[in-house]
Amino acid sequence: MNDVKGFTATARVYNFSPGPAILPQEVLERAREELLNWRGSGMSVMEMSHRGKEFTSIIQRAEADVRELMRIPAHYKVLFLQGGASLQFAMAPLNLLCGKKSADYIYSGEWSKKAIAEAKTFCAVNIAASSEDAGFTYAPAQDQWRLDANAAYVHYTPNETIGGVEFHWVPETGDVPLVADMSSNILSREIDVSRFGLIYAGAQKNIGPAGLTIVIIREDLLGRALPGMPSMLDYKVHADNDSMYNTPPAYAIYVAGLNFQWLKKNGGIAAMEARNIEKSRLLYDFLDNSRFFRNPVRKNDRSRMNIPFTLKNAALEEQFLNQAKARGLVHLKGHRLAGGMRASIYNAMPVEGVRALVEFMRNFEIQYG
Ligand code: PMP
């Protein structure tokens, strides 16, 4: 389990950044090997025409691999877009409203807040459930959701990157399409794609470099964009052109493809999920037994990817960060909106990295607790 093939992190730091985030070392090494001359083409992937046969083979392989990894059904399109998850906050309503006046949103943290604010410029937003009452420290249970059967879609954020809240279940929305911002937990656990109408994710956490956004959309939801929309904002335009309506983020797609190959080689999503359970448990068990560190999230709703925590004495935060950095444990500062600390432990974070963090925290507590 600990021994992920090809992972030798010795010379590098353990990077707990929420994104752009750690990538498997083997992926970076492969990119380096192929940097100047991709497989005898005499060119870098950065220099290739996106319509040439070399890049066509790269994007097709990346799509086939992500389809295989996530078991994406044939009646779903996979799109490689730009603009980040933030552009999807607008593209989802612009493409799915289809004459309807409102959409349902689940308000579970800072990222759903942004999605809601953006949607409000295009339609009425019904907050079907919210955890604002408890500072976004839990995932509202399905029986608290007040869904509207006439909503254009239901939007939720399966993993709130800032608050560290994850839905460990997929909501039931009947005939209303379910839309998920999976930016920070895509590829980290097995999901049944057929339960969703639209999935989107910025790449810079579990997929690859920033600049790429992956969209997975059920085909019957294409072709519904509002009239007069810019072509670039219409999913159908991208789907009809196999993500080549314009120049796609070619190098980011290439590195994402290398990451998909790495995932396949290391047991696929099931193996990643088992490792993610093991890694997050290590850290949560430590936090729950500590009298100095604390995680505020309800136990059943804790994220396996992003683990926020506070120090009993906030005046020691800077010392904590400096000492961690000196031990090669970096990017542990919490989001500016949340304060405190946060460890993001995506697929590419080895178990050893989490062990090293726990060991450091244990010693810090002994010294200052
Ligand atoms: N949604 C979630 C859940 C996120 O974590 C992020 C980025 N941290 C975003 C949306 C925004 O993504 P982007 O920067 O790609 O627009």
mmCIF file with all atom_site columns, C-alpha atoms and ligand atoms in Angstrom, residues 84-86 89 111 157 159 161 181 183-184 202 204-205, ligand 1:
data_model
loop_
_atom_site.group_PDB
_atom_site.id
_atom_site.type_symbol
_atom_site.label_atom_id
_atom_site.label_alt_id
_atom_site.label_comp_id
_atom_site.label_asym_id
_atom_site.label_entity_id
_atom_site.label_seq_id
_atom_site.pdbx_PDB_ins_code
_atom_site.Cartn_x
_atom_site.Cartn_y
_atom_site.Cartn_z
_atom_site.occupancy
_atom_site.B_iso_or_equiv
_atom_site.pdbx_formal_charge
_atom_site.auth_seq_id
_atom_site.auth_comp_id
_atom_site.auth_asym_id
_atom_site.auth_atom_id
_atom_site.pdbx_PDB_model_num
ATOM   1  C CA . GLY A 1 84  ? -10.991 26.881 -14.452 1.00 0.00 ? 84  GLY A CA 1
ATOM   2  C CA . ALA A 1 85  ? -13.819 25.617 -12.316 1.00 0.00 ? 85  ALA A CA 1
ATOM   3  C CA . SER A 1 86  ? -14.757 29.277 -11.868 1.00 0.00 ? 86  SER A CA 1
ATOM   4  C CA . PHE A 1 89  ? -19.883 28.405 -12.244 1.00 0.00 ? 89  PHE A CA 1
ATOM   5  C CA . TRP A 1 111 ? -16.773 27.224 -3.086  1.00 0.00 ? 111 TRP A CA 1
ATOM   6  C CA . THR A 1 157 ? -19.758 20.765 -4.174  1.00 0.00 ? 157 THR A CA 1
ATOM   7  C CA . ASN A 1 159 ? -15.651 18.363 -1.574  1.00 0.00 ? 159 ASN A CA 1
ATOM   8  C CA . THR A 1 161 ? -11.583 22.462 -0.454  1.00 0.00 ? 161 THR A CA 1
ATOM   9  C CA . ASP A 1 181 ? -18.012 20.729 -8.767  1.00 0.00 ? 181 ASP A CA 1
ATOM   10 C CA . SER A 1 183 ? -12.458 20.076 -8.452  1.00 0.00 ? 183 SER A CA 1
ATOM   11 C CA . SER A 1 184 ? -10.870 18.766 -5.284  1.00 0.00 ? 184 SER A CA 1
ATOM   12 C CA . GLY A 1 202 ? -10.208 22.352 -12.396 1.00 0.00 ? 202 GLY A CA 1
ATOM   13 C CA . GLN A 1 204 ? -4.683  21.624 -10.638 1.00 0.00 ? 204 GLN A CA 1
ATOM   14 C CA . LYS A 1 205 ? -5.415  19.286 -7.718  1.00 0.00 ? 205 LYS A CA 1
HETATM 15 N N1 . PMP B 2 .   ? -14.222 24.815 -6.805  1.00 0.00 ? 1   PMP B N1 1
HETATM 16 C C1 . PMP B 2 .   ? -13.466 24.198 -5.882  1.00 0.00 ? 1   PMP B C1 1
HETATM 17 C C2 . PMP B 2 .   ? -14.078 23.122 -5.042  1.00 0.00 ? 1   PMP B C2 1
HETATM 18 C C3 . PMP B 2 .   ? -12.124 24.574 -5.725  1.00 0.00 ? 1   PMP B C3 1
HETATM 19 O O1 . PMP B 2 .   ? -11.365 23.963 -4.806  1.00 0.00 ? 1   PMP B O1 1
HETATM 20 C C4 . PMP B 2 .   ? -11.590 25.573 -6.556  1.00 0.00 ? 1   PMP B C4 1
HETATM 21 C C5 . PMP B 2 .   ? -10.138 25.994 -6.479  1.00 0.00 ? 1   PMP B C5 1
HETATM 22 N N2 . PMP B 2 .   ? -9.519  25.908 -5.291  1.00 0.00 ? 1   PMP B N2 1
HETATM 23 C C6 . PMP B 2 .   ? -12.427 26.199 -7.475  1.00 0.00 ? 1   PMP B C6 1
HETATM 24 C C7 . PMP B 2 .   ? -13.731 25.782 -7.592  1.00 0.00 ? 1   PMP B C7 1
HETATM 25 C C8 . PMP B 2 .   ? -11.928 27.309 -8.370  1.00 0.00 ? 1   PMP B C8 1
HETATM 26 O O2 . PMP B 2 .   ? -11.158 26.714 -9.339  1.00 0.00 ? 1   PMP B O2 1
HETATM 27 P P1 . PMP B 2 .   ? -10.364 27.519 -10.453 1.00 0.00 ? 1   PMP B P1 1
HETATM 28 O O3 . PMP B 2 .   ? -9.286  28.254 -9.756  1.00 0.00 ? 1   PMP B O3 1
HETATM 29 O O4 . PMP B 2 .   ? -9.887  26.410 -11.345 1.00 0.00 ? 1   PMP B O4 1
HETATM 30 O O5 . PMP B 2 .   ? -11.334 28.424 -11.131 1.00 0.00 ? 1   PMP B O5 1
#
